[in-house]
Tab-separated table of C-alpha atoms and ligand atoms in Angstrom:
chain	number	residue	atom	x	y	z
A	1	MET	CA	121.573	109.177	117.067
A	2	TYR	CA	121.321	111.025	113.748
A	3	LEU	CA	117.613	110.931	112.922
A	4	TYR	CA	116.764	111.791	109.320
A	5	ILE	CA	113.328	112.418	107.809
A	6	MET	CA	112.920	111.722	104.091
A	7	SER	CA	109.776	112.571	102.156
A	8	ARG	CA	108.348	114.253	99.118
A	9	PRO	CA	107.310	117.946	99.556
A	10	HIS	CA	103.931	118.632	101.224
A	11	SER	CA	103.984	115.276	102.979
A	12	GLY	CA	104.037	116.345	106.623
A	13	SER	CA	107.787	116.257	107.298
A	14	THR	CA	107.803	119.698	108.934
A	15	ILE	CA	104.998	118.927	111.380
A	16	LEU	CA	106.637	115.572	112.221
A	17	ASP	CA	109.915	117.416	112.810
A	18	ILE	CA	108.175	119.935	115.095
A	19	LEU	CA	106.382	117.188	117.087
A	20	LEU	CA	109.558	115.108	117.621
A	21	GLY	CA	111.574	118.265	118.256
A	22	SER	CA	109.401	118.975	121.294
A	23	SER	CA	111.009	115.991	123.028
A	24	ASP	CA	113.632	116.872	125.617
A	25	SER	CA	116.003	114.392	123.958
A	26	VAL	CA	115.730	115.760	120.390
A	27	ALA	CA	117.508	118.726	118.797
A	28	SER	CA	115.287	119.598	115.841
A	29	CYS	CA	117.412	121.231	113.140
A	30	GLY	CA	114.815	121.420	110.358
A	31	GLU	CA	116.167	121.092	106.831
A	32	ILE	CA	119.907	121.381	107.447
A	33	ILE	CA	120.841	121.277	103.755
A	34	MET	CA	118.399	124.079	102.914
A	35	GLY	CA	119.761	126.218	105.764
A	36	MET	CA	123.351	125.594	104.644
A	37	GLU	CA	122.519	126.347	101.021
A	38	ARG	CA	120.728	129.623	101.786
A	39	GLY	CA	123.650	130.832	103.895
A	40	MET	CA	124.448	131.700	107.508
A	41	GLU	CA	124.572	135.437	106.832
A	42	THR	CA	121.245	135.730	104.998
A	43	TRP	CA	118.894	132.919	106.017
A	44	THR	CA	116.640	133.163	109.075
A	45	CYS	CA	116.433	130.461	111.748
A	46	SER	CA	112.971	129.510	113.050
A	47	CYS	CA	113.821	131.480	116.217
A	48	GLY	CA	113.686	134.659	114.108
A	49	GLU	CA	117.418	135.443	114.082
A	50	ILE	CA	119.708	135.293	111.062
A	51	LEU	CA	121.545	131.938	111.360
A	52	ALA	CA	124.840	133.738	112.006
A	53	ASP	CA	123.206	135.466	115.019
A	54	CYS	CA	121.116	132.539	116.300
A	55	PRO	CA	122.504	131.401	119.670
A	56	VAL	CA	122.488	127.744	118.562
A	57	TRP	CA	123.808	127.924	114.984
A	58	LYS	CA	126.315	130.659	115.732
A	59	THR	CA	127.865	128.479	118.453
A	60	VAL	CA	127.677	125.296	116.380
A	61	ARG	CA	129.537	126.975	113.526
A	62	GLN	CA	132.085	128.355	115.983
A	63	ARG	CA	132.790	124.814	117.260
A	64	ILE	CA	133.406	123.575	113.707
A	65	VAL	CA	135.591	126.570	112.857
A	66	GLU	CA	137.696	126.017	115.993
A	67	ASP	CA	138.203	122.320	115.180
A	68	PRO	CA	141.497	122.035	113.296
A	69	GLY	CA	140.274	118.952	111.401
A	70	THR	CA	137.237	120.603	109.824
A	71	ASP	CA	136.460	123.573	107.634
A	72	TRP	CA	132.965	125.074	107.830
A	73	ASP	CA	132.818	126.310	104.236
A	74	GLU	CA	134.069	122.986	102.923
A	75	LEU	CA	131.534	121.090	105.042
A	76	VAL	CA	128.691	123.295	103.763
A	77	GLU	CA	129.811	122.976	100.141
A	78	ALA	CA	130.193	119.186	100.370
A	79	SER	CA	126.865	118.737	102.229
A	80	VAL	CA	124.944	120.778	99.664
A	81	ARG	CA	126.675	119.047	96.739
A	82	GLN	CA	126.055	115.571	98.133
A	83	GLY	CA	122.404	116.433	98.874
A	84	HIS	CA	121.643	117.159	95.221
A	85	LYS	CA	119.836	114.407	93.348
A	86	THR	CA	122.534	114.265	90.657
A	87	HIS	CA	124.901	113.005	93.372
A	88	LEU	CA	122.798	109.884	94.088
A	89	PRO	CA	124.754	107.488	91.801
A	90	SER	CA	128.043	108.624	93.326
A	91	THR	CA	126.755	108.004	96.864
A	92	PHE	CA	125.345	104.623	95.823
A	93	LEU	CA	128.800	103.635	94.537
A	94	ALA	CA	130.929	105.195	97.301
A	95	SER	CA	132.388	102.912	99.955
A	96	PRO	CA	132.903	103.780	103.635
A	97	SER	CA	136.257	101.963	103.525
A	98	GLY	CA	137.419	102.539	99.931
A	99	THR	CA	140.409	104.625	98.891
A	100	GLY	CA	139.205	106.196	95.629
A	101	GLU	CA	138.467	109.893	95.225
A	102	ARG	CA	134.697	109.302	95.464
A	103	ASP	CA	135.140	107.236	98.633
A	104	ARG	CA	137.377	109.859	100.245
A	105	PHE	CA	134.881	112.669	99.484
A	106	HIS	CA	132.122	110.765	101.299
A	107	GLN	CA	134.397	109.732	104.176
A	108	ARG	CA	135.443	113.334	104.720
A	109	LEU	CA	131.806	114.442	104.609
A	110	ARG	CA	131.023	111.678	107.118
A	111	ASP	CA	133.732	112.930	109.505
A	112	GLY	CA	132.546	116.537	109.158
A	113	THR	CA	128.881	115.591	109.596
A	114	MET	CA	129.671	113.571	112.730
A	115	LYS	CA	131.528	116.561	114.179
A	116	LEU	CA	128.592	118.806	113.229
A	117	ALA	CA	126.205	116.411	115.004
A	118	ASP	CA	128.501	116.336	118.069
A	119	ALA	CA	128.541	120.152	118.129
A	120	ILE	CA	124.726	120.288	117.876
A	121	ARG	CA	124.410	117.730	120.719
A	122	SER	CA	126.823	119.608	122.920
A	123	VAL	CA	125.289	123.070	122.263
A	124	THR	CA	121.668	121.920	122.720
A	125	GLY	CA	122.318	119.306	125.429
A	126	ARG	CA	120.135	116.837	123.469
A	127	LYS	CA	121.302	113.418	122.351
A	128	VAL	CA	119.312	113.041	119.114
A	129	VAL	CA	120.047	115.276	116.116
A	130	LEU	CA	116.957	115.539	113.905
A	131	ASP	CA	117.534	116.539	110.264
A	132	SER	CA	114.433	116.804	108.058
A	133	SER	CA	116.213	117.726	104.824
A	134	LYS	CA	113.918	115.178	103.080
A	135	LEU	CA	116.376	114.676	100.189
A	136	PRO	CA	116.898	111.074	99.043
A	137	SER	CA	120.611	111.600	98.425
A	138	ARG	CA	121.204	112.814	101.997
A	139	GLY	CA	119.141	109.889	103.331
A	140	LEU	CA	121.259	107.423	101.381
A	141	PHE	CA	124.428	109.078	102.690
A	142	ALA	CA	123.160	108.937	106.283
A	143	LEU	CA	122.277	105.254	105.989
A	144	LYS	CA	125.581	104.256	104.372
A	145	PHE	CA	128.033	106.508	106.189
A	146	LEU	CA	126.609	107.485	109.595
A	147	PRO	CA	126.539	104.353	111.783
A	148	ASP	CA	124.131	105.940	114.293
A	149	ALA	CA	121.691	107.195	111.628
A	150	ARG	CA	118.043	106.116	111.588
A	151	LEU	CA	115.590	107.164	108.889
A	152	ILE	CA	111.899	107.996	108.971
A	153	HIS	CA	110.150	107.886	105.603
A	154	ILE	CA	106.857	109.777	105.780
A	155	VAL	CA	104.424	109.393	102.907
A	156	ARG	CA	101.172	111.236	102.233
A	157	ASP	CA	98.255	110.308	99.966
A	158	PRO	CA	99.276	111.759	96.557
A	159	ARG	CA	95.734	113.116	96.058
A	160	ASN	CA	96.264	115.348	99.079
A	161	VAL	CA	99.797	116.249	97.992
A	162	LEU	CA	98.451	117.376	94.607
A	163	ALA	CA	95.661	119.276	96.381
A	164	SER	CA	98.269	121.023	98.495
A	165	HIS	CA	100.085	122.080	95.287
A	166	TYR	CA	96.741	123.076	93.746
A	167	TRP	CA	95.711	125.405	96.553
A	168	ARG	CA	99.087	127.110	96.608
A	169	PHE	CA	98.910	127.399	92.822
A	170	HIS	CA	95.445	128.942	93.131
A	171	ILE	CA	96.563	131.699	95.446
A	172	GLY	CA	99.335	132.701	93.045
A	173	ASP	CA	102.081	130.695	94.707
A	174	THR	CA	103.672	128.935	91.765
A	175	TYR	CA	105.782	126.533	93.791
A	176	LEU	CA	105.392	123.206	92.068
A	177	ALA	CA	107.469	120.155	91.317
A	178	GLN	CA	110.296	121.947	89.528
A	179	ARG	CA	109.613	125.406	90.996
A	180	ARG	CA	108.460	126.610	87.590
A	181	PRO	CA	105.371	128.726	87.067
A	182	TRP	CA	102.672	126.837	85.207
A	183	ARG	CA	99.861	128.805	83.597
A	184	GLY	CA	97.160	128.512	80.945
A	185	PRO	CA	95.653	125.383	79.348
A	186	LEU	CA	98.754	123.267	80.016
A	187	ALA	CA	98.599	123.895	83.767
A	188	PRO	CA	97.155	120.400	84.566
A	189	LEU	CA	100.391	118.933	83.195
A	190	ALA	CA	102.111	120.398	86.230
A	191	PHE	CA	100.033	118.049	88.390
A	192	VAL	CA	100.947	115.085	86.201
A	193	GLU	CA	104.572	116.026	86.747
A	194	ALA	CA	103.999	116.400	90.513
A	195	ALA	CA	102.338	112.943	90.567
A	196	LEU	CA	105.295	111.410	88.681
A	197	MET	CA	107.680	113.048	91.149
A	198	TRP	CA	105.658	111.600	94.045
A	199	PHE	CA	105.758	108.127	92.517
A	200	PHE	CA	109.432	107.989	91.592
A	201	GLY	CA	110.496	109.872	94.723
A	202	ASN	CA	108.771	107.418	97.048
A	203	LEU	CA	109.998	104.477	94.958
A	204	LEU	CA	113.515	105.806	95.460
A	205	PHE	CA	112.937	106.077	99.241
A	206	GLU	CA	111.806	102.430	99.201
A	207	ILE	CA	114.976	101.382	97.329
A	208	ILE	CA	117.204	103.361	99.726
A	209	GLY	CA	115.401	101.781	102.681
A	210	ARG	CA	116.260	98.292	101.361
A	211	ILE	CA	119.943	98.956	102.064
A	212	ASP	CA	119.296	98.507	105.779
A	213	PRO	CA	115.565	98.021	106.463
A	214	LYS	CA	116.033	97.700	110.241
A	215	ARG	CA	117.162	101.330	110.425
A	216	VAL	CA	114.236	102.752	108.447
A	217	VAL	CA	110.680	103.363	109.699
A	218	HIS	CA	107.892	104.051	107.190
A	219	ILE	CA	104.883	106.060	108.375
A	220	ARG	CA	101.840	107.687	106.762
A	221	TYR	CA	100.990	111.325	107.305
A	222	GLU	CA	97.283	110.478	107.588
A	223	ASP	CA	97.958	108.154	110.549
A	224	LEU	CA	100.003	110.883	112.225
A	225	ARG	CA	97.169	113.365	111.624
A	226	ASP	CA	94.389	111.079	112.886
A	227	ASP	CA	96.174	109.445	115.813
A	228	PRO	CA	99.486	111.186	116.475
A	229	ALA	CA	100.056	109.451	119.827
A	230	SER	CA	99.966	105.971	118.227
A	231	VAL	CA	102.422	106.960	115.499
A	232	ILE	CA	104.798	108.643	117.960
A	233	ARG	CA	104.615	105.530	120.181
A	234	ARG	CA	105.482	103.331	117.215
A	235	LEU	CA	108.446	105.560	116.344
A	236	SER	CA	109.508	105.473	119.972
A	237	ARG	CA	109.425	101.666	119.960
A	238	GLU	CA	111.113	101.135	116.591
A	239	LEU	CA	113.819	103.772	117.133
A	240	GLY	CA	114.449	102.831	120.759
A	241	LEU	CA	113.858	106.416	121.921
A	242	ASP	CA	111.610	107.719	124.683
A	243	PHE	CA	108.984	110.089	123.229
A	244	GLU	CA	106.535	109.915	126.173
A	245	ASP	CA	107.030	113.667	126.728
A	246	VAL	CA	105.832	114.323	123.151
A	247	ILE	CA	102.758	112.132	123.674
A	248	GLU	CA	101.940	113.943	126.905
A	249	ARG	CA	102.120	117.282	125.076
A	250	ILE	CA	99.784	115.990	122.361
A	251	ASP	CA	97.367	114.610	124.984
A	252	ARG	CA	97.317	117.965	126.783
A	253	GLY	CA	96.579	119.736	123.473
A	254	GLU	CA	99.686	121.892	123.838
A	255	THR	CA	101.162	123.955	121.044
A	256	PHE	CA	104.653	123.115	119.808
A	257	ASP	CA	107.621	125.426	119.775
A	258	THR	CA	109.515	125.510	116.469
A	259	GLY	CA	112.888	125.980	118.236
A	260	HIS	CA	115.970	126.448	116.031
A	261	MET	CA	115.080	124.863	112.704
A	262	MET	CA	117.689	125.873	110.163
A	263	GLY	CA	115.536	125.504	107.054
A	264	GLY	CA	112.166	124.185	105.937
A	265	ASN	CA	108.520	124.931	105.387
A	266	PRO	CA	107.397	128.503	106.265
A	267	VAL	CA	105.259	127.091	109.107
A	268	ARG	CA	108.493	126.714	111.110
A	269	THR	CA	108.784	130.514	111.401
A	270	GLU	CA	105.289	130.911	112.852
A	271	GLY	CA	106.282	130.589	116.487
A	272	LYS	CA	104.048	127.986	118.058
A	273	VAL	CA	102.315	125.384	115.960
A	274	ALA	CA	99.279	123.228	116.764
A	275	PHE	CA	97.887	120.153	115.096
A	276	ASP	CA	94.552	121.009	113.532
A	277	PRO	CA	93.022	117.945	111.914
A	278	GLY	CA	89.682	119.796	111.597
A	279	LYS	CA	91.066	122.078	108.901
A	280	GLU	CA	92.065	118.999	106.967
A	281	LYS	CA	88.452	118.077	106.332
A	282	ALA	CA	87.222	121.552	105.460
A	283	ARG	CA	88.188	121.666	101.776
A	284	GLU	CA	87.205	119.526	98.847
A	285	ARG	CA	89.698	119.026	96.070
A	286	PRO	CA	88.814	118.989	92.349
A	287	ALA	CA	88.151	115.506	90.945
A	288	PHE	CA	90.791	115.810	88.211
A	289	LEU	CA	93.531	115.794	90.860
A	290	SER	CA	92.342	112.398	92.083
A	291	TRP	CA	92.296	111.004	88.535
A	292	ILE	CA	95.867	112.163	87.942
A	293	ALA	CA	97.094	110.875	91.318
A	294	ILE	CA	95.458	107.449	90.947
A	295	GLY	CA	96.436	107.121	87.270
A	296	VAL	CA	100.112	107.696	88.020
A	297	CYS	CA	100.615	106.551	91.614
A	298	TRP	CA	98.230	103.594	92.094
A	299	PRO	CA	100.854	100.841	92.562
A	300	LEU	CA	102.457	102.610	95.523
A	301	MET	CA	99.097	103.896	96.800
A	302	LEU	CA	97.987	100.256	97.139
A	303	ARG	CA	101.278	99.370	98.819
A	304	TYR	CA	100.753	102.117	101.410
A	305	GLY	CA	97.142	101.086	101.967
A	306	TYR	CA	95.437	104.098	100.390
A	307	SER	CA	91.990	103.196	99.099
A	308	LEU	CA	91.624	104.177	95.448
A	309	ARG	CA	88.002	105.101	96.171
A	310	SER	CA	88.339	107.265	99.288
A	311	ASP	CA	86.695	110.647	99.819
A	312	ARG	CA	87.877	113.932	98.394
A	313	ARG	CA	88.683	115.811	101.565
A	314	ALA	CA	92.181	117.078	102.098
A	315	GLY	CA	94.232	119.803	103.686
A	316	ASN	CA	97.369	120.777	105.481
A	317	GLY	CA	96.964	119.855	109.156
A	318	ALA	CA	99.181	122.466	110.779
A	319	LYS	CA	98.064	125.927	111.744
A	320	LYS	CA	99.606	129.029	113.123
A	321	THR	CA	98.618	129.858	116.655
A	322	ALA	CA	101.034	132.607	117.679
B	401	ZN	ZN1	117.761	129.889	116.085
């Protein structure tokens, strides 16, 4: 199975990836597209090695290079290109059986991606490849072109997503919706933009999911935070995979190894990660973030069951332990 996580940024995809990746049947790869884009020679795997030196990714690349039917550089270039949002219309229109240029590009990417997944399975000895690239375009591709793909759409209350942006913004980290620095009196507009991105991004995930609803599971980050075992059990049931080992680890309060995640949130490079719901409740976000989030996102917030009057506590949920 090719398991793909799609979400907006700051919505819990990394911690979900780390939890599922602790299963003996799952090879957690992190954000594959990000890792490919940053480059094998320069980007660091979550194990601490440069990708080109990591025992997993070095061997996976070697397998692709040795396969006469595939070309590593071409696969990377096509994967990154297809993952970009401007490629969405092309992927929507492409056909798995067509003969046009657009169809052939996607079919070739499908063949290369299936060989990549086979190499990952054979190198790690795990049957499920987990890719948390999050990107809608990649999710659409997986659903249309990879017959064994299943998607998890994880959503988080936009008030908490904006708060997550806000706290990073506050400490001088200017990572926001379009990775632009926002300063001065217009700064709140950045949060309006982030709220719009949340709304249209999740709307897009809903539309993609309609293509084959049986292969897509929608979950909320808050449910994962408050009762991870129940959410993991539901995923286990709906995906037809056995995650009892993950639930046992959660029940024992174990920390989670970040393994060989190619790309993703910086938390992946922090060795062992624990769930820390307590931290989540420690900070109170400014009221204006809630007004922006509700003003822009309310139709989907209602759909996902978020009360428009809930409290103002929020946070991240993952912490470094080693
Ligand atoms: Zn590694």
